[in-house]
XYZ file of C-alpha atoms in Angstrom:
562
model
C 3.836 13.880 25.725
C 4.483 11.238 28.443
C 6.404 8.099 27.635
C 3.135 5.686 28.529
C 0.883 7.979 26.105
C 3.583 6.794 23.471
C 3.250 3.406 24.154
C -0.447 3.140 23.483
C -1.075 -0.087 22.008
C 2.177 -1.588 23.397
C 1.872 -1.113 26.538
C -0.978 -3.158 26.933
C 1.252 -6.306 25.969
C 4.422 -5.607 28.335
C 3.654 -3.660 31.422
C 3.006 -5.090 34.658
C 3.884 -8.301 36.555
C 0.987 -10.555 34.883
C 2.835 -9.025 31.008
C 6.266 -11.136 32.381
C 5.964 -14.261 29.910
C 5.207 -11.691 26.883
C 8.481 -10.035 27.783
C 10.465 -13.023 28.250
C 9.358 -14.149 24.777
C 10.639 -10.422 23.791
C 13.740 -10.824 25.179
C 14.849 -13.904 23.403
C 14.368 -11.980 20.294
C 16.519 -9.005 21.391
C 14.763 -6.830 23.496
C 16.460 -5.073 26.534
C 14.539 -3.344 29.632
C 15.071 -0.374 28.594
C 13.493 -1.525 24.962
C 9.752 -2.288 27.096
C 9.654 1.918 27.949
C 10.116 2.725 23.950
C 7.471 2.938 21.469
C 7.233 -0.014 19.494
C 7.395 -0.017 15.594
C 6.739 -2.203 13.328
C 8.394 -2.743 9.858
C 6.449 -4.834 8.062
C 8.725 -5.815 5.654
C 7.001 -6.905 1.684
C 10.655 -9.160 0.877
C 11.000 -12.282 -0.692
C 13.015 -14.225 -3.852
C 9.581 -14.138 -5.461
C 10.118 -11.558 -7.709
C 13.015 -8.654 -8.469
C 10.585 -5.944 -7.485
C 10.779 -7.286 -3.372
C 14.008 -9.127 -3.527
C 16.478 -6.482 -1.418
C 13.062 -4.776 0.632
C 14.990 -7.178 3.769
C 18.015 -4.474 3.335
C 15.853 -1.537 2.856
C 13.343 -2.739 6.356
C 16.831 -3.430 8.191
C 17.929 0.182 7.330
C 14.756 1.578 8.132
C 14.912 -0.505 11.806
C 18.172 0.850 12.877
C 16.864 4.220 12.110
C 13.940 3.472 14.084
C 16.013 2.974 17.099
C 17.759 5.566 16.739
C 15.470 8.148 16.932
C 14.069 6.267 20.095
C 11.468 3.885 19.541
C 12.235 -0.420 19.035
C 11.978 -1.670 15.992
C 10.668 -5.374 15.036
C 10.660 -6.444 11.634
C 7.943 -8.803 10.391
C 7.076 -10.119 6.653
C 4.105 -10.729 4.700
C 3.702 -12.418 1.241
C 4.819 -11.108 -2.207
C 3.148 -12.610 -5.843
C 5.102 -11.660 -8.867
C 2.575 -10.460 -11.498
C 5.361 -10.932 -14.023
C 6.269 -14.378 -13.240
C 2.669 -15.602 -13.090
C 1.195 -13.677 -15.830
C -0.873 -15.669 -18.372
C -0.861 -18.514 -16.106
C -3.381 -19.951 -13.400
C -1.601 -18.565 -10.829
C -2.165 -15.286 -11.759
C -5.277 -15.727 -9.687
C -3.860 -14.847 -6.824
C -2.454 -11.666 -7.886
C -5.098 -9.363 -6.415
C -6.313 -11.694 -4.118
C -3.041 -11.426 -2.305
C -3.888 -7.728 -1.860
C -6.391 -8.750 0.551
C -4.458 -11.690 2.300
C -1.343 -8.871 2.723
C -3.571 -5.988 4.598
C -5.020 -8.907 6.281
C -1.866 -9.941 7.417
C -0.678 -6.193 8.610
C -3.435 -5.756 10.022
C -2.960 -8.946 12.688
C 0.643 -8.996 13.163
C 0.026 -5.058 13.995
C -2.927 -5.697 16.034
C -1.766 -8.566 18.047
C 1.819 -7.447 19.097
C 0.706 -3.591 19.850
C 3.147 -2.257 17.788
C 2.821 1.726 18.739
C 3.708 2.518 15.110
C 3.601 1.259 11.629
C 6.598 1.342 8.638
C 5.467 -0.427 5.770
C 7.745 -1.407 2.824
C 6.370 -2.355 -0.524
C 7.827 -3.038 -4.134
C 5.169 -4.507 -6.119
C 1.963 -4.036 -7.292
C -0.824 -5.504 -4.781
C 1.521 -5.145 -1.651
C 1.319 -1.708 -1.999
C -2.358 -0.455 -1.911
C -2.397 -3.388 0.571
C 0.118 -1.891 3.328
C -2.057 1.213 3.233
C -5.131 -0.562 3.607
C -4.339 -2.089 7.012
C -2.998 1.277 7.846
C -6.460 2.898 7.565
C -8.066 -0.180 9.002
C -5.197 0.388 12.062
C -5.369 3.830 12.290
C -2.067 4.480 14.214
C 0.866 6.145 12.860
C 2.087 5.000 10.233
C 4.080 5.429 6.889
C 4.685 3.774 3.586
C 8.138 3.351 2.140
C 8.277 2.604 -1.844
C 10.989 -0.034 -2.728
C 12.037 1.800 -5.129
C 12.561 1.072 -9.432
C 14.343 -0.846 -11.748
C 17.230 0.111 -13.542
C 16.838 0.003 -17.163
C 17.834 -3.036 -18.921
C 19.668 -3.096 -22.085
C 18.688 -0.758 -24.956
C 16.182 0.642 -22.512
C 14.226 -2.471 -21.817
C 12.133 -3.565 -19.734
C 9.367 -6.719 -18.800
C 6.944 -5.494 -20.862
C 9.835 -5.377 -23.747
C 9.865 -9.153 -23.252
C 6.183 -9.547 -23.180
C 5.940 -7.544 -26.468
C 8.695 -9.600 -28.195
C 7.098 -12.515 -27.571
C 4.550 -11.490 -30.182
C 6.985 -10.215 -32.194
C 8.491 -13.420 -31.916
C 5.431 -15.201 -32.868
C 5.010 -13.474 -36.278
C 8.744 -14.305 -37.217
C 9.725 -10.400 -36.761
C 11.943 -11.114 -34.549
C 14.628 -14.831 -34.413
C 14.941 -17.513 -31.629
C 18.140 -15.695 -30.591
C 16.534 -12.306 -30.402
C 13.751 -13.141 -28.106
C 16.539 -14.867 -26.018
C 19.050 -11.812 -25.804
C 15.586 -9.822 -24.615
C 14.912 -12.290 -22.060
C 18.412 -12.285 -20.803
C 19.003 -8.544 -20.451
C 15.196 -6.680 -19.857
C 15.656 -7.312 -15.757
C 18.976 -6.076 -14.683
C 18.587 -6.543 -11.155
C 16.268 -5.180 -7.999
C 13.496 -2.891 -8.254
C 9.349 -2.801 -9.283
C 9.050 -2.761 -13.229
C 10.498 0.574 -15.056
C 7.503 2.333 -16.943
C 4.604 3.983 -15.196
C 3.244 0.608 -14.760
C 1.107 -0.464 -11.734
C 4.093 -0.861 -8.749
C 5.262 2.948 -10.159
C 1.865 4.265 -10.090
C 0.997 3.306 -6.960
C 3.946 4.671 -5.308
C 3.474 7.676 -6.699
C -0.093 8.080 -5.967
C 0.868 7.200 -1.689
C 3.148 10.054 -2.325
C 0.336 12.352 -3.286
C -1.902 10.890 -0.666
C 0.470 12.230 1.973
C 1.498 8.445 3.359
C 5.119 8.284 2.102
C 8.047 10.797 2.506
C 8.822 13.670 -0.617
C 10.260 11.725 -3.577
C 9.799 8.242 -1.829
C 8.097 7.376 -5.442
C 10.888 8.530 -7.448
C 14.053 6.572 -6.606
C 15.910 3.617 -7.630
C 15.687 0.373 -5.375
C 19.361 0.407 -5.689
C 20.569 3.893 -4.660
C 21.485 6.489 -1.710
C 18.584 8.176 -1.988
C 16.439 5.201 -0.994
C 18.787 4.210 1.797
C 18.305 7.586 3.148
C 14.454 7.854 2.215
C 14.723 4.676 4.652
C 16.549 6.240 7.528
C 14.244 9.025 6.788
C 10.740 7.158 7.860
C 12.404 5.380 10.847
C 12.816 8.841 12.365
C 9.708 10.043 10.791
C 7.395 7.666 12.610
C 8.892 8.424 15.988
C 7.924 12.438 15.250
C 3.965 10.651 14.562
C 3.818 8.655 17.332
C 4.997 11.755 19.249
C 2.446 14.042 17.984
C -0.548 11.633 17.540
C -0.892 11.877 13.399
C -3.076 8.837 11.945
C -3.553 7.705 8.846
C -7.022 8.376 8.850
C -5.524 12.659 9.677
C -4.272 12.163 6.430
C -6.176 10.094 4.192
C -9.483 12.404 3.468
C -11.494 12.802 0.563
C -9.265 15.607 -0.677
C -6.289 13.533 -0.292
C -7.677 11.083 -2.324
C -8.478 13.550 -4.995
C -4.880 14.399 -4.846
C -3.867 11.078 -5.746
C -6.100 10.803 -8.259
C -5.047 13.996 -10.233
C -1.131 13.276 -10.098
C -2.188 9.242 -11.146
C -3.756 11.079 -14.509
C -1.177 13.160 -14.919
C 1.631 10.511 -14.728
C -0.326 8.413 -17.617
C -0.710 6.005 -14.724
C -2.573 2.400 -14.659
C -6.085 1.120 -14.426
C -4.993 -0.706 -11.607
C -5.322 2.803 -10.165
C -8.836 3.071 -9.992
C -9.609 -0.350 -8.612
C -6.679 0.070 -5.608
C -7.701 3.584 -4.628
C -11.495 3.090 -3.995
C -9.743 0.262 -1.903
C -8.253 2.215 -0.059
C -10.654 4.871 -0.080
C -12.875 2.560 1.370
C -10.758 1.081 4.125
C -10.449 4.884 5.214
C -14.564 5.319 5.225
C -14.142 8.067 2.558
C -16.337 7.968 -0.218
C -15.051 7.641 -3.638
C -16.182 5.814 -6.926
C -15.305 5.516 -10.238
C -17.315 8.539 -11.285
C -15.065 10.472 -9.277
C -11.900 9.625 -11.805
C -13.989 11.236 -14.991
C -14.768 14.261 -12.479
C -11.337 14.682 -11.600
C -10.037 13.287 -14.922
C -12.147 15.949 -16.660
C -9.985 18.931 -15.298
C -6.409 17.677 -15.344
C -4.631 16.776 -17.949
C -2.107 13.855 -19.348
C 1.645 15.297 -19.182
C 4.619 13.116 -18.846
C 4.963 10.681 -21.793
C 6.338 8.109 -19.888
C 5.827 4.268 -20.528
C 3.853 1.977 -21.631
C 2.263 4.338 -24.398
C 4.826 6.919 -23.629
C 8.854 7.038 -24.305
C 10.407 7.460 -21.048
C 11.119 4.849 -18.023
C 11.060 5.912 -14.110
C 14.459 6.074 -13.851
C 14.407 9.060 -16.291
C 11.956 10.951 -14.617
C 14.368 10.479 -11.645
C 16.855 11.927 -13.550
C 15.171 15.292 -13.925
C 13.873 15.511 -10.189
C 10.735 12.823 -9.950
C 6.944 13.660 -9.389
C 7.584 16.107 -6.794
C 8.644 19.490 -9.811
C 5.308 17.963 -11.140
C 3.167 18.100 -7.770
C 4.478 21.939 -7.349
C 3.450 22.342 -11.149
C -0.043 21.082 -9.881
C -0.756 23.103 -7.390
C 0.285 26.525 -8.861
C -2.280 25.704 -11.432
C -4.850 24.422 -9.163
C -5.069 20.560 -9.417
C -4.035 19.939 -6.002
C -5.540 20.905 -2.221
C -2.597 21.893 -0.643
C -3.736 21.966 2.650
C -3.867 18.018 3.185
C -1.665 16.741 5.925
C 1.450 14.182 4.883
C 3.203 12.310 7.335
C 5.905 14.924 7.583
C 3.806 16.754 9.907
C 3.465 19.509 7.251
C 0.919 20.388 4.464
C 1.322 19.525 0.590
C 1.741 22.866 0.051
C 4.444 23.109 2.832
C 6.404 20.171 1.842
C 6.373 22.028 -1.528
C 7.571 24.980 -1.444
C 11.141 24.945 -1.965
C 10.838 22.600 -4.446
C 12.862 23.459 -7.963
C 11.066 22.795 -11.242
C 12.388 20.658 -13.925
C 15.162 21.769 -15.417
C 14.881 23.588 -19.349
C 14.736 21.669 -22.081
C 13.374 18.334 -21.042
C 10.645 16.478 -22.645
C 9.321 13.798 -20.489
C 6.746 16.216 -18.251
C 4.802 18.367 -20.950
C 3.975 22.128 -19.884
C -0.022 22.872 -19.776
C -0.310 24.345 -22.663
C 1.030 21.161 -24.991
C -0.507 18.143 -22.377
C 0.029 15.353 -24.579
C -3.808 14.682 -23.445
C -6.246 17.459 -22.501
C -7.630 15.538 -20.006
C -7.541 12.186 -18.372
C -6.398 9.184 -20.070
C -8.464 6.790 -18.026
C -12.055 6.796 -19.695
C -14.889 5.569 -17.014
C -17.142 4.297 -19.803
C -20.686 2.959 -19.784
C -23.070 1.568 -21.604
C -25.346 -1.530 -22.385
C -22.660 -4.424 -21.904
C -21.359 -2.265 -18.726
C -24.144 -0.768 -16.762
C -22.317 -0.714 -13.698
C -19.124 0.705 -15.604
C -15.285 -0.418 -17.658
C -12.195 1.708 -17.396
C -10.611 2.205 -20.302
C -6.971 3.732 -20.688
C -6.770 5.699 -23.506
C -4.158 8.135 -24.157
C -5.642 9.308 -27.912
C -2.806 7.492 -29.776
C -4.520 4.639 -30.435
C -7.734 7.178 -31.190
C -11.020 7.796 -29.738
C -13.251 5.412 -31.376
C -13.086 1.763 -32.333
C -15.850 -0.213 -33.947
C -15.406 -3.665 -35.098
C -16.354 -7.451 -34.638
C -16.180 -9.464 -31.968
C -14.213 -12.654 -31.513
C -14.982 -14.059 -27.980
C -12.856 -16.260 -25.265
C -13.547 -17.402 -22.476
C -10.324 -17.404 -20.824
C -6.811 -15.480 -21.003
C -5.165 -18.483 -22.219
C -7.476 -19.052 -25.274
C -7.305 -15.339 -26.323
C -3.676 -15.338 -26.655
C -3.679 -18.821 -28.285
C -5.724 -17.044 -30.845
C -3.581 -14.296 -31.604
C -0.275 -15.867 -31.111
C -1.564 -18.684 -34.227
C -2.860 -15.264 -36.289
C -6.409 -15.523 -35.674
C -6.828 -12.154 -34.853
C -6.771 -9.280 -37.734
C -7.622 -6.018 -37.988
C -10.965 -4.663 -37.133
C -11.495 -7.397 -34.370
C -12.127 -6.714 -30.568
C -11.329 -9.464 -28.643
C -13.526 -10.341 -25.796
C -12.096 -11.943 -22.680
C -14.852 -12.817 -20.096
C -15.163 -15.232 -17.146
C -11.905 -13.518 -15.799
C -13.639 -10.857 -13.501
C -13.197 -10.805 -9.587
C -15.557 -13.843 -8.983
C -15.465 -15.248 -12.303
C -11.389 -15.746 -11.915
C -11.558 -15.933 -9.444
C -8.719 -13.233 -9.023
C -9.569 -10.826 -11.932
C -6.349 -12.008 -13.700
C -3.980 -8.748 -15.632
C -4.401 -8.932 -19.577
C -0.893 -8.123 -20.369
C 0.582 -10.817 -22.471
C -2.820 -10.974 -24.583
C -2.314 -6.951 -24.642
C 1.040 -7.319 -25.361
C 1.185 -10.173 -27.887
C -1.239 -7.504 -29.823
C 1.154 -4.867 -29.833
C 4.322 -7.052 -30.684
C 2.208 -8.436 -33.493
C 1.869 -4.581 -34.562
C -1.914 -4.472 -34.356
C -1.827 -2.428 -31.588
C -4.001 0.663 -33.560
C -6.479 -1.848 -35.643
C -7.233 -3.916 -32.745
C -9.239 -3.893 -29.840
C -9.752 -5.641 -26.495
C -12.538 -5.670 -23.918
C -12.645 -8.004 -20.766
C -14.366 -8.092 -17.475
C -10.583 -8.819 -15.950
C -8.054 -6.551 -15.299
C -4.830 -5.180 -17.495
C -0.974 -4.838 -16.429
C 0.405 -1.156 -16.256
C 2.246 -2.314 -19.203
C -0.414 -2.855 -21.377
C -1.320 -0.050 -23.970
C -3.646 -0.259 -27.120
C -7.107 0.322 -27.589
C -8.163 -1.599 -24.285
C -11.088 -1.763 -22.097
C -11.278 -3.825 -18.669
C -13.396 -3.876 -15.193
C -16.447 -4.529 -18.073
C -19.349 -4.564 -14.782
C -21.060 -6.175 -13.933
C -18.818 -9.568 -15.221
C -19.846 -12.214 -16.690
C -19.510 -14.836 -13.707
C -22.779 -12.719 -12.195
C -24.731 -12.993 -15.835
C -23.015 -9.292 -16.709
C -23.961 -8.438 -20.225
C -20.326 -9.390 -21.343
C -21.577 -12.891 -20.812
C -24.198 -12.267 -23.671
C -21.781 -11.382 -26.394
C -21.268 -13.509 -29.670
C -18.772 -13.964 -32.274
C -19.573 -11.975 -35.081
C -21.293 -9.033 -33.025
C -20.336 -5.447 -33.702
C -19.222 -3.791 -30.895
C -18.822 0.058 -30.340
C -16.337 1.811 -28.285
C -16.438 5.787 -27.881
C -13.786 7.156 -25.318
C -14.881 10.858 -25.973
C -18.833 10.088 -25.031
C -17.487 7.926 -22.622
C -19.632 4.872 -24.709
C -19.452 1.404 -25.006
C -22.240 -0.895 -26.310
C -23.015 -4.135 -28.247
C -24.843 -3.566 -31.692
C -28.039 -5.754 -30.627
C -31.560 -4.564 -29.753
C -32.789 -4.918 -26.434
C -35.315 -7.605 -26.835
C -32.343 -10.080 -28.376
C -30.207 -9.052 -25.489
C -33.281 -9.929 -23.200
C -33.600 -13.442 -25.552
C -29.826 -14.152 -24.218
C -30.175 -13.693 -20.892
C -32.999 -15.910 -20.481
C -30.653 -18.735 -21.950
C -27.596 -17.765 -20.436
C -26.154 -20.312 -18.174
C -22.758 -19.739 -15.988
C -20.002 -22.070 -17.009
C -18.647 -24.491 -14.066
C -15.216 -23.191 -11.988
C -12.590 -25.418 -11.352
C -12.115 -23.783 -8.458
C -14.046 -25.788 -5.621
C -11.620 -24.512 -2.330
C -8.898 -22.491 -0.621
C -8.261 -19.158 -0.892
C -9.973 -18.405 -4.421
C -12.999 -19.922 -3.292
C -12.967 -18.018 0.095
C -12.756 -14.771 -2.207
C -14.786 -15.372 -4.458
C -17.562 -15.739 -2.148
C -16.978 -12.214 -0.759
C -15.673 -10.193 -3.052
C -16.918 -7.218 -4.618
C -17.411 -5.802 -8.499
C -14.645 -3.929 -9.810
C -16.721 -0.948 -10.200
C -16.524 -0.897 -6.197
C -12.912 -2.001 -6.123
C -13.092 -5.791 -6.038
C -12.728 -5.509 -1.955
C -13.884 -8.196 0.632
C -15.387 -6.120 3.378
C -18.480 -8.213 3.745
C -21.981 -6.032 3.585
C -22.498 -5.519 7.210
C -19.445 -2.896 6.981
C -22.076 -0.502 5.262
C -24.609 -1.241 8.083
């Protein structure tokens, strides 16, 4: 292929005499002549001091840079923003959590766009940059590739954040001292990496593997290693043998592709985030996919590595035994995966595959098929008559496949843990969080220190909790979230009173209020949504265009379906 036909998009910015003041601009940022006849990648770079899970991605985009050049293309790093779910959890500012998804693909997507970079190297760590970065590569369309920070080392005695969020309730119900809930604190985050269980950041970056947009075990290494230096130096080349062959995202990215994703995400025990991120993304790439599709999917493959939250193991002991890719192979000898999809290798699933070694004998953290430790999917799609529009519920069958019990109501995150942290929650109660759904956040906030207060408090099996918001990776527990349509819009989550008995049935895929119709229609008509605090900015600006969480909570405004 000819040099210009390389230079698609940046040749438009620095060829020709009238391109001159572009170039000088270039050049007092590095670039040499001979840098205006190479193809032109971008790193887009997810790092800041914001949270552990981004905080060496500026070492990791500098790596991937020089391997960039190297392989004959000029690299330009850029940034973008980073929220720390952990820091901000249980607080107002967790708001902004998944509306930052939005504001980073936003921000790709122009920085991209504007300085025709010929190729795209995106590096994410956390939970909302990641689905993000592949958003604005579908919405881009030109090569591209995502690079997975990497995970956490283990903290002391095995720890991790969600250790600390769980000893908090511990704390609160005097199992555990003053001191003790300090030493957690001190040792659960040892240094760099996203959090250690299969929570959101981990499931994500395992599902892009599947998808085909990162390299082979990009999901499965530790932020501080050799393998994610060289899975680094491995994309800069990568993107050059894209560019060079003309493989998009959207070559990659099909409905099958998607499916592929989906399958290894149940298989992991990965989060609900999951479902909300890859519709997404699904529907940045125009391929059609809803939350019907996880209980199709869900309904054939089933639950294997017991890995954290509900599970035993962290990431970095999956990594141990080899990662997800012994697990992919597993897959698709049995039939769970289409190996014919494209990756940005060049080469099929199947292909990329093939030499791979299983596990080795005598490890427990990835079950065999015949002892899953869940026959099928662990993420329950459930309706019913205070979720028309659907709730995703992650349920693993520890906690059992039925709850019924009486409801004790909240209106915000904050109150709900209030109330459980001063013991007003016992067993046989299902806690209802509402007003915390996309618009009625605004921001859809995570659940995980009500979640996890619960399950420090050791209530975890005689307790339930619904809410038209959003849980952590690291919550477990009999939970139920993305209740749609949310209360903000006059969902029937809004019509729900203390003292109500409330059904949940994970096997029939149930979940209803014990009220007749007509008193549910007597509610309605007196319903009346509560006033936001939120008047401006950036919450405002979302909440006025975002979507339900049944349809991925996304911002493309209606005329995108025209």
């Amino acid at each position: 292929m000819k040099d210009i036909e390389l230079r698609r998009y940046s040749r438009v910015v620095v060829d020709g005499d009238e391109r001159a003041p572009g170039r000088a601009m270039l050049r007092a940022v590095g670039f040499t002549d001979d840098d205006f006849q190479r193809p032109q990648i971008g790193i887009a770079s997810t790092w800041s001091m914001t949270t552990p899970c981004n905080m060496h991605i500026r070492e990791l985009a500098e790596e991937t840079a020089r391997s960039a050049d190297a392989a004959g293309g000029k690299a330009v790093v850029f940034n973008t923003i980073s929220i720390s779910d952990g820091i901000s959890m249980g607080t107002p500012g967790m708001r902004y959590s998944l509306v930052s998804r939005e504001i980073i693909a936003d921000s790709i997507e122009a920085v991209t766009s504007a300085e025709g970079f010929d190729g795209l190297v995106a590096i994410g760590g956390c939970d909302k940059n990641m689905p993000a970065c592949i958003m604005a590569m579908a919405r881009l369309n030109r090569p591209a590739i995502f690079v997975f920070g990497g995970t956490i080392k283990p903290g002391a005695k095995r720890r991790d954040i969600v250790s600390v969020f769980e000893a908090v309730g511990a704390h609160s119900s005097g199992k555990i001292s003053d001191a003790e809930l300090l030493e957690v604190e001190r040792t659960a985050i040892p240094g760099p990496g996203a959090c250690g269980g299969m929570y959101t950041a981990n499931t994500m970056a395992s599902a892009i593997e599947a998808l085909g947009m990162s390299l082979g075990n990009s999901s499965a290494q530790e932020a501080v290693s050799a393998q994610k230096l060289a899975d680094c130096r491995n994309a800069g080349a990568a993107i050059l043998h894209l560019i060079r062959n003309d493989i998009k995202p959207l070559d990659i990215m099909t409905r099958d592709a998607f499916e592929n994703a989906i399958a290894v995400v149940i298989a992991l025990g990965g989060s609900t985030n999951a479902v909300l991120h890859l519709i997404a993304m699904a529907r940045e790439a125009n391929v059609p996919l809803t939350i019907d599709d996880f209980t199709d999917i869900g309904a054939r493959t089933p639950l294997l590595a017991d890995l954290k939250p509900s599970g035993k193991y962290l990431m970095s002991e999956l990594i141990e035994i080899g990662g997800i890719q012994p697990l992919m192979k597993r897959m698709l000898d049995h039939g769970l995966l289409h190996g014919d999809c494209l990756t940005v290798t060049g080469k099929s699933i199947a292909e990329n595959l093939a030499d791979v070694a299983d596990y080795p004998s005598g490890q427990t953290i990835i079950r065999g098929f015949d002892n899953p430790i869940k026959a099928d999917s662990h993420l329950a799609i459930l309706y019913g008559n205070i979720a028309p529009d659907g709730a995703v519920a992650k349920i693993t069958g520890k906690e059992g496949m039925q709850f019924e019990g009486t409801a004790k109501v909240f209106h915000s995150e904050e109150a709900a843990l209030q109330s459980i942290l001063d013991n007003k929650i016992v067993a046989g109660d299902v806690v209802v969080i509402r007003y915390e759904g996309p618009k009625g956040g605004p921001g859809m906030r995570e659940m995980l220190s009500p979640t996890a207060a619960i399950m420090g408090k050791g209530l975890g099996a005689e307790v339930a909790l619904i809410t038209d918001g959003r849980f952590s990776g690291g919550s477990h527990g009999f939970v139920v979230g993305h209740i749609s349509p949310e209360a903000a819009v006059g969902g029937p989550i809004a019509l729900i009173e203390d003292g109500d008995t409330l059904h949940i049935d994970a096997g029939n895929k149930q979940i209803n209020l014990a009220i007749s119709d007509a008193e549910m229609r007597r509610r309605k008509k007196n319903w009346r949504r509560p006033p936001s605090s939120v008047t401006g900015g950036a919450l405002a600006k979302y909440r006025a265009e975002v979507s339900s969480a049944s349809a991925g909570a996304v911002t493309i405004p209606p005329a995108w379906d025209e």
